[in-house]
Amino acid sequence: MSSSDTQPPSAPDRANAATGTTVYLDHAATSWPKPGVVVDAVHEALTKYGGNPGRGAYALAVATGRMIFDSRQACASFLGVPDARDLIFLSGCTEGMNLALKGLLAPGDRVVACSTEHNAVARPLTWLASRGVVVDMVDSDATGFIDPEAVERAVAAAPTRAVVCQHASNVTGTIQPIGDIVDVAHAGGALVIVDGAQSGGHLAVDLSAIGADAYALSGHKGLLGPQGVGLLYLAPDIEPEELIQGGTGSGASELPTQPTARPDRYEAGTPNTPGIAGLGAGVRFVREHEEVFRAEEQRLTRRLHEGILDIGGFTVLGPEPGEARVPLVSVTHARIDADQLAFLLDKRYGIAARAGLHCAPWAHRSVGTLERGALRFGLGWSTAESDVETALRALREITT
Amino acid sequence: MSPREPQLFAVFGFATTHDALAAEDALRDEDLDAVPIPTPRTLGATCGIAIRVPSEQAEEARRVLASSSIDVASEAALEDV
């Protein structure tokens, strides 16, 4: 492996000539750039093998099946999943949450949801509510934190089929006490479905220790894979209905019913082979460097957080500096709207940051920013100190 | 030229490609000559890939697979063409 594969690229390497972006601070939306090993893995899948996996048994198809097998094993090992067959490749975390929610909840069931959820949860729940699922909410505090005791009370209030909660907020960066939430939900007889879009790669995620019944992850954020691929863990003892049926290359092809064996039951249709190749490479890369990446992400996130507060006029959402958070910092300014700030950062400084509601109006309502939205900086494996200092200088120049 | 002696194989079928490839790994880890092949129709409802071993390794292969977490969906004897 060359040094360019193992080290974050320098700032000039990350300058994007096509867009003028020189400082990328939107890792919470998607990580960029991708490591060279991810690019290479996608390229190899597209050029050196890539037969339809699990269908034919000729060398190109077996090679693709082998790559998917190896990627699944790598992801399972990284995430603490004992049996890789319980880890499903899907198009992303959104599909994973849809599968878990719609596959486990039926009309008449009650689900307890947290007020900080992303639209990947809010919209499926709204759809389910229109079909007779009862949705009750647990409110966060002003920092976006969900109190496990509040979850416990909500579960105790009425028979509950499931609790759904994020592991970390894409708006406030708040890390939820997910293990405690799982414990109180299970004690009350409820399943637990977790949205792990912001946690994978940025936090140590051990699914055996967490104990959730379903846990969905984005493949293209902290796990550094390409867009269009994600993961869903399903505990061995639950059997959600599959969202779609179709060819799997397995089961009795002459029968019209979907096979029940995992992972095939939930992976109908030709899989996203290049995406899975890239995700497998991304997970191996993260695993190799995770201690360095996380320490640096946390250090730079704190520097950005404190630096923004030093400028004045800003409110930072979520936990205080030094308290646990995933590597994102969302802010509002007393005078200038978030969308204007984002526009000026992009046009004047080539800084990519995201303004608005971040597909999470529930979360913004919970912390009081639904009307104005916020400006979010998402840090990741490629973020350099100079990126943070450039952003701080730009914010100071724009606002003072 | 005398006709080649037909070779006999044991063929194992699996519910999924994942299981078939896991079986290939498990068998090769025990130095058995496991080869992925297109699943013969005689194996019935299994995935598109089956794993073949020489018939003299069949007993050892059954032992290895039985001691793993891999479920063998079906088994057949196959004569090489």
Coordinates of C-alpha atoms in Angstrom, one line a residue:
Chain A
M1 CA 0.0 0.0 0.0
S2 CA 1.5 3.4 -0.9
S3 CA 1.6 6.3 1.5
S4 CA -1.1 8.0 -0.5
D5 CA -3.4 5.1 0.5
T6 CA -2.7 5.3 4.1
Q7 CA -2.5 9.0 4.9
P8 CA -5.1 11.7 4.5
P9 CA -4.3 13.6 1.3
S10 CA -2.8 17.0 1.7
A11 CA -5.1 20.0 1.2
P12 CA -3.9 20.7 -2.4
D13 CA -4.7 17.1 -3.3
R14 CA -8.2 17.7 -2.2
A15 CA -8.8 20.8 -4.2
N16 CA -11.5 20.0 -6.7
A17 CA -10.8 21.9 -9.9
A18 CA -14.3 21.3 -11.2
T19 CA -16.1 22.9 -8.3
G20 CA -13.5 25.2 -6.7
T21 CA -13.9 23.4 -3.4
T22 CA -10.7 23.3 -1.4
V23 CA -12.1 22.7 2.1
Y24 CA -14.5 19.9 2.4
L25 CA -16.5 20.0 5.6
D26 CA -19.6 18.0 4.8
H27 CA -18.6 14.5 5.9
A28 CA -21.8 14.1 7.8
A29 CA -23.6 14.1 4.4
T30 CA -21.0 12.0 2.7
S31 CA -17.3 11.4 3.1
W32 CA -15.0 13.0 0.4
P33 CA -12.6 12.3 -1.1
K34 CA -12.6 8.6 -0.8
P35 CA -9.4 6.8 0.0
G36 CA -7.4 5.5 -2.9
V37 CA -8.0 1.9 -1.8
V38 CA -11.7 2.5 -2.2
V39 CA -11.4 4.0 -5.6
D40 CA -9.1 1.1 -6.6
A41 CA -11.6 -1.5 -5.3
V42 CA -14.5 0.0 -7.3
H43 CA -12.3 0.2 -10.4
E44 CA -11.3 -3.4 -10.1
A45 CA -14.9 -4.5 -9.6
L46 CA -15.8 -2.7 -12.8
T47 CA -12.9 -3.9 -14.9
K48 CA -11.2 -7.0 -13.6
Y49 CA -14.2 -9.1 -12.5
G50 CA -17.9 -8.3 -12.0
G51 CA -19.9 -11.2 -13.3
N52 CA -23.4 -11.4 -11.7
P53 CA -22.7 -12.8 -8.2
G54 CA -24.4 -16.0 -7.2
R55 CA -25.9 -16.6 -10.6
G56 CA -23.4 -18.2 -12.8
A57 CA -20.5 -20.3 -11.5
Y58 CA -17.9 -19.2 -14.0
A59 CA -14.8 -17.5 -12.7
L60 CA -15.9 -13.9 -13.1
A61 CA -19.2 -14.5 -11.2
V62 CA -17.5 -16.5 -8.5
A63 CA -14.9 -13.8 -8.1
T64 CA -17.7 -11.3 -7.6
G65 CA -19.4 -13.6 -5.1
R66 CA -16.1 -14.0 -3.3
M67 CA -15.6 -10.2 -3.1
I68 CA -19.1 -9.8 -1.6
F69 CA -18.5 -12.6 0.8
D70 CA -15.2 -11.0 1.9
S71 CA -16.7 -7.5 2.2
R72 CA -19.5 -8.9 4.3
Q73 CA -17.1 -10.7 6.6
A74 CA -14.9 -7.5 6.9
C75 CA -18.0 -5.4 7.8
A76 CA -19.2 -8.1 10.3
S77 CA -15.9 -8.3 12.0
F78 CA -15.5 -4.6 12.2
L79 CA -19.0 -4.1 13.7
G80 CA -19.0 -7.0 16.1
V81 CA -21.5 -9.2 14.2
P82 CA -20.8 -12.9 15.0
D83 CA -22.5 -14.3 11.9
A84 CA -22.0 -12.2 8.7
R85 CA -25.2 -13.6 7.2
D86 CA -27.1 -11.3 9.6
L87 CA -25.6 -8.3 7.9
I88 CA -27.5 -7.2 4.8
F89 CA -26.2 -5.1 1.9
L90 CA -28.7 -2.5 0.9
S91 CA -28.7 0.8 -1.0
G92 CA -28.1 2.8 2.2
C93 CA -29.1 3.5 5.8
T94 CA -32.5 4.8 4.6
E95 CA -33.4 1.5 2.9
G96 CA -32.2 -0.3 6.0
M97 CA -34.5 1.8 8.3
N98 CA -37.4 1.3 5.9
L99 CA -36.9 -2.5 5.9
A100 CA -36.6 -2.7 9.7
L101 CA -39.6 -0.4 10.4
K102 CA -41.9 -1.7 7.7
G103 CA -40.8 -5.3 8.1
L104 CA -41.4 -5.4 11.8
L105 CA -44.4 -3.1 12.4
A106 CA -48.0 -4.0 11.5
P107 CA -51.2 -2.0 11.9
G108 CA -52.1 -1.9 15.5
D109 CA -48.5 -2.0 16.7
R110 CA -47.2 0.8 18.8
V111 CA -43.7 2.2 18.2
V112 CA -41.8 4.7 20.4
A113 CA -39.6 7.1 18.4
C114 CA -37.2 9.7 19.5
S115 CA -37.8 13.4 18.6
T116 CA -34.4 13.7 17.1
E117 CA -34.9 11.3 14.2
H118 CA -33.9 11.9 10.6
N119 CA -36.4 11.7 7.8
A120 CA -35.1 8.2 7.1
V121 CA -37.2 7.4 10.2
A122 CA -39.7 10.2 10.3
R123 CA -41.1 9.6 6.9
P124 CA -41.4 5.8 7.1
L125 CA -43.1 6.3 10.5
T126 CA -45.5 8.8 9.0
W127 CA -46.3 6.3 6.3
L128 CA -46.8 3.5 8.8
A129 CA -49.0 5.8 11.0
S130 CA -51.2 6.3 8.0
R131 CA -51.7 2.5 7.9
G132 CA -52.6 2.1 11.6
V133 CA -49.3 1.9 13.4
V134 CA -49.4 4.0 16.6
V135 CA -46.3 6.3 16.8
D136 CA -45.5 7.9 20.2
M137 CA -42.6 10.3 20.7
V138 CA -39.9 10.7 23.4
D139 CA -38.6 14.3 23.4
S140 CA -34.9 15.1 23.7
D141 CA -33.5 17.8 25.9
A142 CA -32.2 21.1 24.4
T143 CA -28.9 19.4 23.4
G144 CA -30.6 16.6 21.5
F145 CA -30.0 14.1 24.2
I146 CA -32.5 11.3 24.8
D147 CA -32.9 10.2 28.4
P148 CA -33.2 6.4 28.7
E149 CA -35.6 6.9 31.7
A150 CA -37.9 8.8 29.4
V151 CA -37.8 5.9 26.9
E152 CA -38.5 3.5 29.8
R153 CA -41.6 5.5 30.8
A154 CA -42.8 5.6 27.3
V155 CA -42.4 1.9 26.8
A156 CA -44.2 1.3 30.1
A157 CA -47.1 3.5 29.2
A158 CA -48.6 1.0 26.7
P159 CA -47.7 -2.3 25.0
T160 CA -44.8 -1.4 22.6
R161 CA -43.6 -3.4 19.6
A162 CA -40.5 -1.4 19.0
V163 CA -38.4 1.6 20.0
V164 CA -36.6 3.4 17.2
C165 CA -33.7 5.7 18.0
Q166 CA -30.6 7.1 16.3
H167 CA -27.1 6.3 17.7
A168 CA -25.9 9.8 17.0
S169 CA -27.6 13.0 15.7
N170 CA -26.8 14.4 12.3
V171 CA -27.9 17.8 13.5
T172 CA -26.5 18.2 17.0
G173 CA -23.8 15.5 17.0
T174 CA -25.2 14.2 20.2
I175 CA -24.3 10.6 21.0
Q176 CA -27.3 8.8 22.5
P177 CA -26.8 6.3 25.3
I178 CA -27.9 3.6 23.0
G179 CA -26.9 0.7 25.2
D180 CA -29.0 2.0 28.0
I181 CA -31.9 2.7 25.6
V182 CA -31.7 -0.9 24.4
D183 CA -31.7 -2.2 27.9
V184 CA -34.8 -0.4 29.0
A185 CA -36.7 -1.1 25.8
H186 CA -35.9 -4.8 26.1
A187 CA -36.9 -4.8 29.7
G188 CA -40.3 -3.5 28.6
G189 CA -40.6 -6.1 25.9
A190 CA -39.9 -3.9 22.9
L191 CA -37.6 -4.5 20.0
V192 CA -35.0 -1.8 19.3
I193 CA -34.3 -0.4 15.8
V194 CA -31.3 1.9 15.6
D195 CA -30.3 4.5 12.9
G196 CA -26.5 4.3 12.8
A197 CA -26.0 6.7 9.8
Q198 CA -23.7 9.0 11.8
S199 CA -22.0 6.5 14.0
G200 CA -20.3 3.9 11.7
G201 CA -16.6 4.7 11.4
H202 CA -16.8 7.7 13.7
L203 CA -17.6 5.7 16.9
A204 CA -16.6 2.3 18.0
V205 CA -19.7 0.3 17.1
D206 CA -19.9 -3.2 18.6
L207 CA -23.3 -4.5 17.7
S208 CA -23.0 -7.5 20.0
A209 CA -22.4 -5.2 22.9
I210 CA -25.2 -2.8 21.9
G211 CA -27.7 -5.5 21.6
A212 CA -30.1 -3.8 19.2
D213 CA -32.4 -6.0 17.2
A214 CA -31.9 -4.0 14.0
Y215 CA -29.2 -1.5 13.3
A216 CA -28.7 0.3 9.9
L217 CA -25.6 2.0 8.7
S218 CA -24.7 4.3 5.9
G219 CA -21.9 2.9 3.7
H220 CA -20.7 6.2 2.3
K221 CA -20.2 8.3 5.4
G222 CA -17.8 7.3 8.1
L223 CA -17.3 3.8 6.5
L224 CA -15.8 5.6 3.5
G225 CA -17.6 3.6 0.8
P226 CA -19.2 5.0 -2.3
Q227 CA -22.7 6.4 -2.3
G228 CA -25.5 3.9 -2.9
V229 CA -24.5 1.2 -0.5
G230 CA -25.3 0.6 3.2
L231 CA -25.8 -2.1 5.8
L232 CA -28.6 -3.5 7.9
Y233 CA -27.9 -5.8 10.9
L234 CA -30.7 -8.0 11.9
A235 CA -30.5 -10.0 15.1
P236 CA -30.8 -13.8 14.4
D237 CA -34.1 -14.1 16.2
I238 CA -36.2 -11.6 14.3
E239 CA -37.7 -12.2 10.9
P240 CA -38.9 -8.9 9.4
E241 CA -40.8 -9.1 6.2
E242 CA -38.6 -8.3 3.2
L243 CA -39.4 -5.0 1.3
I244 CA -39.0 -6.5 -2.2
Q245 CA -39.0 -9.9 -3.8
G246 CA -37.1 -11.2 -6.8
G247 CA -34.1 -13.1 -8.1
T248 CA -31.4 -14.1 -5.7
G249 CA -29.6 -16.9 -7.5
S250 CA -30.7 -19.1 -4.6
G251 CA -33.7 -21.1 -3.4
A252 CA -35.9 -23.0 -5.7
S253 CA -35.9 -20.8 -8.8
E254 CA -39.0 -22.5 -10.1
L255 CA -41.0 -21.4 -7.0
P256 CA -42.5 -18.0 -6.8
T257 CA -41.8 -17.4 -3.2
Q258 CA -38.8 -15.6 -1.7
P259 CA -36.1 -17.8 -0.1
T260 CA -35.9 -17.3 3.6
A261 CA -32.2 -17.8 4.1
R262 CA -30.1 -14.8 5.0
P263 CA -28.7 -12.7 3.5
D264 CA -30.5 -13.6 0.2
R265 CA -34.0 -13.0 1.6
Y266 CA -33.3 -9.3 1.9
E267 CA -31.1 -8.9 -1.2
A268 CA -33.3 -9.5 -4.2
G269 CA -32.0 -8.3 -7.5
T270 CA -28.4 -7.9 -8.7
P271 CA -26.4 -6.2 -5.9
N272 CA -24.4 -3.0 -6.1
T273 CA -21.2 -4.9 -6.7
P274 CA -18.9 -1.9 -7.2
G275 CA -20.4 -0.2 -4.2
I276 CA -19.9 -3.3 -2.0
A277 CA -16.3 -3.6 -3.2
G278 CA -15.7 0.0 -2.2
L279 CA -17.4 -0.4 1.1
G280 CA -15.4 -3.4 2.0
A281 CA -12.2 -1.5 1.1
G282 CA -13.4 1.5 3.1
V283 CA -14.2 -0.6 6.2
R284 CA -10.7 -2.3 6.1
F285 CA -9.1 1.2 5.7
V286 CA -11.1 2.6 8.6
R287 CA -10.2 -0.4 10.7
E288 CA -6.5 0.0 10.0
H289 CA -6.5 3.7 11.0
E290 CA -9.5 4.1 13.3
E291 CA -7.6 5.2 16.4
V292 CA -5.7 7.9 14.5
F293 CA -8.8 9.0 12.6
R294 CA -11.1 9.2 15.7
A295 CA -8.5 11.0 17.8
E296 CA -7.9 13.6 15.0
E297 CA -11.6 14.0 14.3
Q298 CA -12.3 14.6 17.9
R299 CA -9.4 17.0 18.3
L300 CA -10.3 19.1 15.3
T301 CA -14.0 19.0 16.1
R302 CA -13.3 20.5 19.5
R303 CA -11.0 23.1 18.0
L304 CA -13.7 24.1 15.5
H305 CA -16.3 24.2 18.2
E306 CA -14.3 26.4 20.6
G307 CA -13.0 28.5 17.7
I308 CA -16.6 29.3 16.6
L309 CA -17.6 30.2 20.1
D310 CA -14.5 32.5 20.3
I311 CA -15.7 34.5 17.2
G312 CA -18.9 35.5 19.0
G313 CA -22.4 35.8 17.7
F314 CA -22.7 32.0 17.1
T315 CA -24.7 29.4 19.0
V316 CA -23.4 25.9 18.7
L317 CA -26.1 23.1 18.8
G318 CA -25.6 20.1 21.0
P319 CA -23.1 19.2 23.7
E320 CA -20.6 21.6 25.2
P321 CA -17.0 21.6 24.0
G322 CA -15.2 18.5 25.3
E323 CA -18.4 16.5 25.8
A324 CA -18.9 13.5 23.6
R325 CA -20.2 14.2 20.1
V326 CA -19.7 12.7 16.6
P327 CA -17.4 15.0 14.5
L328 CA -19.9 17.6 13.4
V329 CA -20.6 21.1 14.6
S330 CA -23.9 22.8 13.7
V331 CA -24.3 26.5 14.4
T332 CA -26.7 29.4 14.1
H333 CA -25.7 33.1 13.9
A334 CA -27.4 35.9 15.7
R335 CA -27.6 38.1 12.5
I336 CA -26.8 36.0 9.4
D337 CA -28.9 33.1 8.2
A338 CA -27.3 29.7 7.8
D339 CA -28.0 29.5 4.1
Q340 CA -26.3 32.9 3.5
L341 CA -23.3 31.8 5.5
A342 CA -23.0 28.5 3.5
F343 CA -23.3 30.4 0.2
L344 CA -20.5 32.8 1.2
L345 CA -18.3 30.1 2.5
D346 CA -18.6 28.3 -0.8
K347 CA -18.3 31.2 -3.2
R348 CA -15.6 33.2 -1.4
Y349 CA -13.6 30.5 0.3
G350 CA -14.3 27.2 -1.5
I351 CA -15.6 25.7 1.7
A352 CA -18.2 23.0 1.5
A353 CA -20.6 23.1 4.5
R354 CA -24.3 22.4 4.6
A355 CA -27.1 24.7 5.6
G356 CA -30.8 24.0 6.2
L357 CA -32.6 21.3 8.1
H358 CA -30.3 18.4 7.1
C359 CA -33.3 16.2 6.3
A360 CA -34.1 16.2 10.0
P361 CA -37.0 18.7 10.8
W362 CA -37.9 16.7 13.9
A363 CA -34.4 17.1 15.3
H364 CA -34.4 20.9 14.5
R365 CA -37.8 21.2 16.1
S366 CA -36.4 19.5 19.2
V367 CA -33.6 21.9 19.6
G368 CA -35.5 25.0 18.5
T369 CA -34.0 25.6 15.1
L370 CA -36.8 24.5 12.8
E371 CA -37.6 28.0 11.6
R372 CA -34.1 29.1 10.7
G373 CA -32.2 25.8 10.3
A374 CA -28.5 25.7 11.0
L375 CA -25.1 25.6 9.3
R376 CA -23.4 22.2 9.7
F377 CA -19.7 21.4 9.5
G378 CA -19.0 17.7 9.2
L379 CA -15.4 16.5 9.8
G380 CA -13.9 13.2 8.7
W381 CA -10.9 11.2 7.9
S382 CA -9.5 13.7 5.4
T383 CA -10.0 16.8 7.5
A384 CA -6.8 18.7 8.1
E385 CA -6.0 21.3 10.7
S386 CA -5.7 23.9 7.9
D387 CA -9.3 23.1 6.9
V388 CA -10.6 24.0 10.4
E389 CA -8.4 27.2 10.5
T390 CA -9.6 28.2 7.1
A391 CA -13.2 27.8 8.1
L392 CA -12.7 29.7 11.3
R393 CA -10.9 32.6 9.5
A394 CA -13.7 32.7 6.9
L395 CA -16.5 32.7 9.6
R396 CA -14.7 35.5 11.4
E397 CA -14.3 37.6 8.2
I398 CA -17.9 37.1 7.2
T399 CA -19.5 37.8 10.5
T400 CA -17.3 40.5 12.1
Chain B
M1 CA -5.6 -43.9 -26.6
S2 CA -7.4 -45.5 -23.7
P3 CA -10.5 -43.8 -22.4
R4 CA -9.9 -41.7 -19.3
E5 CA -11.2 -43.1 -16.0
P6 CA -14.3 -41.2 -14.9
Q7 CA -13.6 -39.2 -11.7
L8 CA -16.2 -39.3 -9.0
F9 CA -17.0 -36.3 -6.8
A10 CA -19.2 -35.4 -3.9
V11 CA -21.2 -32.2 -4.5
F12 CA -22.6 -30.1 -1.7
G13 CA -25.4 -27.6 -2.3
F14 CA -26.2 -24.6 -0.1
A15 CA -29.1 -22.2 0.4
T16 CA -27.0 -19.1 -0.4
T17 CA -23.9 -18.1 -2.2
H18 CA -22.6 -16.9 1.1
D19 CA -22.9 -20.4 2.6
A20 CA -21.3 -21.9 -0.5
L21 CA -18.2 -19.7 -0.3
A22 CA -18.0 -20.1 3.5
A23 CA -18.0 -23.9 2.8
E24 CA -15.2 -23.5 0.2
D25 CA -13.1 -21.6 2.8
A26 CA -13.8 -24.2 5.5
L27 CA -12.9 -27.1 3.3
R28 CA -9.8 -25.5 1.8
D29 CA -8.6 -24.6 5.4
E30 CA -8.5 -28.4 5.9
D31 CA -6.6 -28.9 2.7
L32 CA -9.5 -30.4 0.9
D33 CA -9.8 -29.9 -2.9
A34 CA -12.9 -27.8 -2.9
V35 CA -14.0 -26.3 -6.2
P36 CA -17.0 -24.0 -6.9
I37 CA -19.1 -25.4 -9.7
P38 CA -22.5 -24.6 -11.3
T39 CA -25.1 -26.3 -9.1
P40 CA -26.3 -29.5 -10.8
R41 CA -30.1 -29.6 -11.1
T42 CA -30.1 -32.9 -9.2
L43 CA -29.2 -30.9 -6.0
G44 CA -32.6 -29.2 -6.1
A45 CA -33.4 -25.9 -4.4
T46 CA -30.0 -24.4 -3.7
C47 CA -28.0 -21.4 -4.8
G48 CA -26.2 -21.2 -8.1
I49 CA -22.9 -22.3 -6.8
A50 CA -22.2 -25.7 -5.4
I51 CA -18.9 -27.0 -3.9
R52 CA -17.3 -30.2 -5.3
V53 CA -14.7 -32.4 -3.7
P54 CA -13.2 -35.6 -4.9
S55 CA -15.2 -38.6 -3.7
E56 CA -12.4 -39.9 -1.5
Q57 CA -12.6 -36.6 0.4
A58 CA -16.3 -36.8 0.9
E59 CA -16.3 -38.1 4.4
E60 CA -13.8 -35.6 5.6
A61 CA -15.7 -32.8 3.9
R62 CA -19.0 -33.9 5.6
R63 CA -17.1 -33.9 9.0
V64 CA -15.7 -30.4 8.4
L65 CA -19.1 -29.0 7.3
A66 CA -20.9 -30.6 10.1
S67 CA -18.6 -29.0 12.6
S68 CA -19.1 -25.6 11.1
S69 CA -22.1 -23.3 11.3
I70 CA -22.8 -23.8 7.6
D71 CA -26.0 -25.6 6.7
V72 CA -25.6 -28.1 3.8
A73 CA -28.9 -28.0 1.8
S74 CA -28.2 -31.1 -0.3
E75 CA -25.6 -33.5 -1.5
A76 CA -25.1 -35.6 -4.5
A77 CA -22.5 -37.8 -6.2
L78 CA -21.2 -36.5 -9.6
E79 CA -19.2 -38.2 -12.3
D80 CA -16.8 -35.9 -14.1
V81 CA -17.5 -35.4 -17.8

